[in-house]
């Protein structure tokens, strides 16, 4: 938890109050459950340009993570539920990320499926759910030299990510 004293008209953003409670269960399939509450006092990232800033609000996040490894494979499932006392645009109410990772010798690849639901735009209208598929590969040539390949939005789905930034690109990086 931390607070900052910011001068008026300062470009520096205020740091949020951030409390986190986590429970880990290490069994056959390791599980993590957590509850995170944040106090936000500077919503530059969540309000439309030219609108009034929202004074003080709380953002709650409940999450579940499970991971399972077998030989060269790793399966990771993350579920998040977000709740705010005021609308934060483009923040999903429900978020799911499923990752299948393969590592062998110097090569690591992963396939990530993401689902976002319950997002609202600046008019507080619900946006369509977003389903994204991304692929990532990393090859370790030398100890400090890696080659990375990232292919985002394989399904080439149209979706808004934040602040009216429209994304419909299939991207290779």
Tab-separated table of C-alpha atoms in Angstrom:
chain	number	residue	atom	x	y	z
A	1	UNK	CA	0.000	0.000	0.000
A	2	UNK	CA	1.348	3.390	-0.880
A	3	UNK	CA	0.279	6.967	-1.416
A	4	UNK	CA	2.039	9.873	-3.098
A	5	UNK	CA	1.675	13.588	-2.489
A	6	UNK	CA	1.300	15.080	-5.978
A	7	UNK	CA	1.385	18.805	-6.663
A	8	UNK	CA	-1.545	20.378	-8.550
A	9	UNK	CA	-1.124	20.331	-12.359
A	10	UNK	CA	1.631	17.755	-12.050
A	11	UNK	CA	1.954	15.270	-14.910
A	12	UNK	CA	2.934	12.562	-12.437
A	13	UNK	CA	0.126	10.085	-11.787
A	14	UNK	CA	-0.910	9.263	-8.246
A	15	UNK	CA	-0.002	5.800	-7.012
A	16	UNK	CA	-2.982	3.644	-6.052
A	17	UNK	CA	-3.787	1.922	-2.814
A	18	UNK	CA	-3.204	-1.733	-3.615
A	19	UNK	CA	-4.116	-4.575	-1.229
A	20	UNK	CA	-3.662	-8.193	-2.237
A	21	UNK	CA	-4.707	-11.444	-0.513
A	22	UNK	CA	-3.557	-14.742	-2.004
A	23	UNK	CA	-4.053	-18.408	-1.132
A	24	UNK	CA	-1.957	-21.092	-2.807
A	25	UNK	CA	-2.726	-24.808	-2.828
A	26	UNK	CA	0.186	-26.978	-3.933
A	27	UNK	CA	-1.246	-30.363	-4.800
A	28	UNK	CA	-1.512	-32.423	-7.964
A	29	UNK	CA	-2.640	-29.265	-9.801
A	30	UNK	CA	-1.297	-26.103	-8.116
A	31	UNK	CA	-4.042	-23.512	-7.598
A	32	UNK	CA	-3.891	-19.865	-6.664
A	33	UNK	CA	-6.914	-17.862	-5.517
A	34	UNK	CA	-6.596	-14.145	-4.932
A	35	UNK	CA	-8.522	-10.996	-4.104
A	36	UNK	CA	-7.084	-7.624	-5.081
A	37	UNK	CA	-8.553	-4.210	-4.261
A	38	UNK	CA	-7.141	-1.007	-5.681
A	39	UNK	CA	-8.002	2.567	-4.847
A	40	UNK	CA	-7.732	4.777	-7.911
A	41	UNK	CA	-7.401	8.523	-7.709
A	42	UNK	CA	-6.208	9.319	-11.214
A	43	UNK	CA	-8.184	7.752	-14.052
A	44	UNK	CA	-6.408	9.281	-17.041
A	45	UNK	CA	-6.312	5.817	-18.599
A	46	UNK	CA	-10.034	5.161	-18.063
A	47	UNK	CA	-11.827	8.382	-18.977
A	48	UNK	CA	-12.407	9.903	-22.425
A	49	UNK	CA	-10.254	12.894	-23.427
A	50	UNK	CA	-11.743	16.195	-22.264
A	51	UNK	CA	-14.017	14.634	-19.640
A	52	UNK	CA	-13.881	15.294	-15.913
A	53	UNK	CA	-11.663	13.072	-13.808
A	54	UNK	CA	-13.486	10.694	-11.482
A	55	UNK	CA	-12.635	11.410	-7.847
A	56	UNK	CA	-11.636	8.332	-5.921
A	57	UNK	CA	-12.982	4.886	-6.608
A	58	UNK	CA	-12.211	1.275	-5.839
A	59	UNK	CA	-11.506	-1.541	-8.250
A	60	UNK	CA	-11.849	-5.123	-7.010
A	61	UNK	CA	-10.395	-8.139	-8.769
A	62	UNK	CA	-11.052	-11.758	-7.888
A	63	UNK	CA	-8.870	-14.331	-9.590
A	64	UNK	CA	-8.161	-18.009	-9.992
A	65	UNK	CA	-5.031	-19.503	-11.531
A	66	UNK	CA	-4.248	-23.166	-12.148
A	67	UNK	CA	-1.098	-24.628	-13.652
A	68	UNK	CA	-0.221	-28.149	-14.632
A	69	UNK	CA	3.062	-29.450	-16.073
A	70	UNK	CA	3.690	-32.714	-17.855
A	71	UNK	CA	7.041	-33.450	-19.466
A	72	UNK	CA	7.674	-30.597	-21.919
A	73	UNK	CA	4.182	-29.119	-21.668
A	74	UNK	CA	2.669	-26.592	-19.291
A	75	UNK	CA	-1.032	-25.737	-19.082
A	76	UNK	CA	-2.033	-22.474	-17.411
A	77	UNK	CA	-5.596	-21.259	-16.788
A	78	UNK	CA	-6.362	-17.798	-15.393
A	79	UNK	CA	-9.850	-16.479	-14.612
A	80	UNK	CA	-10.496	-12.911	-13.435
A	81	UNK	CA	-13.619	-11.100	-12.278
A	82	UNK	CA	-13.393	-7.287	-12.104
A	83	UNK	CA	-15.826	-5.104	-10.165
A	84	UNK	CA	-15.702	-1.323	-9.869
A	85	UNK	CA	-17.939	1.165	-8.084
A	86	UNK	CA	-17.992	3.285	-11.274
A	87	UNK	CA	-17.685	2.309	-14.933
A	88	UNK	CA	-14.117	1.955	-16.190
A	89	UNK	CA	-14.350	1.859	-19.957
A	90	UNK	CA	-12.980	-1.146	-21.817
A	91	UNK	CA	-12.248	-3.042	-18.574
A	92	UNK	CA	-13.770	-6.524	-18.887
A	93	UNK	CA	-16.038	-7.731	-16.105
A	94	UNK	CA	-14.888	-11.281	-16.840
A	95	UNK	CA	-11.556	-12.318	-18.341
A	96	UNK	CA	-10.181	-15.756	-19.115
A	97	UNK	CA	-6.716	-16.682	-20.377
A	98	UNK	CA	-5.720	-20.224	-21.290
A	99	UNK	CA	-2.116	-20.924	-22.268
A	100	UNK	CA	-0.529	-24.093	-23.567
A	101	UNK	CA	3.255	-23.896	-23.463
A	102	UNK	CA	5.832	-26.286	-24.900
A	103	UNK	CA	9.515	-26.100	-23.931
A	104	UNK	CA	12.287	-28.324	-25.201
A	105	UNK	CA	16.001	-27.601	-25.227
A	106	UNK	CA	16.392	-24.046	-26.587
A	107	UNK	CA	12.857	-23.660	-27.970
A	108	UNK	CA	9.781	-22.401	-26.125
A	109	UNK	CA	6.407	-21.949	-27.803
A	110	UNK	CA	3.032	-20.994	-26.407
A	111	UNK	CA	-0.505	-20.706	-27.687
A	112	UNK	CA	-2.749	-18.314	-25.748
A	113	UNK	CA	-6.551	-18.130	-25.884
A	114	UNK	CA	-8.125	-15.021	-24.301
A	115	UNK	CA	-11.779	-14.169	-23.701
A	116	UNK	CA	-13.078	-10.760	-22.544
A	117	UNK	CA	-16.708	-10.133	-21.585
A	118	UNK	CA	-18.689	-7.307	-20.008
A	119	UNK	CA	-16.652	-4.402	-21.413
A	120	UNK	CA	-18.343	-1.020	-21.865
A	121	UNK	CA	-17.513	1.929	-24.093
A	122	UNK	CA	-17.561	5.627	-23.140
A	123	UNK	CA	-21.362	5.742	-23.591
A	124	UNK	CA	-21.581	2.848	-21.089
A	125	UNK	CA	-22.911	0.549	-23.827
A	126	UNK	CA	-21.747	-3.066	-23.765
A	127	UNK	CA	-19.149	-4.024	-26.367
A	128	UNK	CA	-19.092	-7.387	-28.110
A	129	UNK	CA	-17.202	-10.145	-26.339
A	130	UNK	CA	-13.669	-10.591	-27.637
A	131	UNK	CA	-11.987	-13.920	-28.371
A	132	UNK	CA	-8.286	-13.636	-29.131
A	133	UNK	CA	-5.705	-16.239	-30.079
A	134	UNK	CA	-1.984	-15.430	-29.942
A	135	UNK	CA	1.082	-17.529	-30.722
A	136	UNK	CA	4.562	-16.958	-29.319
A	137	UNK	CA	7.908	-18.645	-29.968
A	138	UNK	CA	11.323	-18.047	-28.439
A	139	UNK	CA	14.585	-19.657	-29.497
A	140	UNK	CA	17.700	-19.268	-27.373
A	141	UNK	CA	20.634	-18.964	-29.785
A	142	UNK	CA	23.229	-18.120	-27.149
A	143	UNK	CA	23.136	-17.474	-23.405
A	144	UNK	CA	22.158	-13.820	-23.902
A	145	UNK	CA	20.760	-13.925	-27.441
A	146	UNK	CA	17.143	-14.906	-28.169
A	147	UNK	CA	14.980	-14.781	-31.266
A	148	UNK	CA	11.293	-14.093	-30.587
A	149	UNK	CA	8.283	-14.454	-32.846
A	150	UNK	CA	4.844	-13.256	-31.811
A	151	UNK	CA	1.705	-13.627	-33.919
A	152	UNK	CA	-1.213	-11.744	-32.364
A	153	UNK	CA	-4.916	-11.969	-33.153
A	154	UNK	CA	-4.639	-15.094	-35.300
A	155	UNK	CA	-8.434	-15.122	-35.769
A	156	UNK	CA	-8.200	-11.550	-37.127
A	157	UNK	CA	-11.102	-10.484	-34.885
A	158	UNK	CA	-12.307	-6.869	-34.785
A	159	UNK	CA	-12.271	-5.506	-31.235
A	160	UNK	CA	-11.687	-2.362	-29.205
A	161	UNK	CA	-8.842	-2.630	-26.726
A	162	UNK	CA	-9.027	0.750	-24.926
A	163	UNK	CA	-9.720	4.434	-25.502
A	164	UNK	CA	-11.393	3.990	-28.870
A	165	UNK	CA	-8.284	2.348	-30.264
A	166	UNK	CA	-9.736	-0.046	-32.802
A	167	UNK	CA	-7.771	-3.193	-33.469
A	168	UNK	CA	-8.550	-5.626	-36.244
A	169	UNK	CA	-5.012	-6.466	-37.213
A	170	UNK	CA	-3.440	-9.813	-37.596
A	171	UNK	CA	0.097	-8.908	-36.432
A	172	UNK	CA	3.429	-10.630	-36.681
A	173	UNK	CA	6.230	-9.184	-34.554
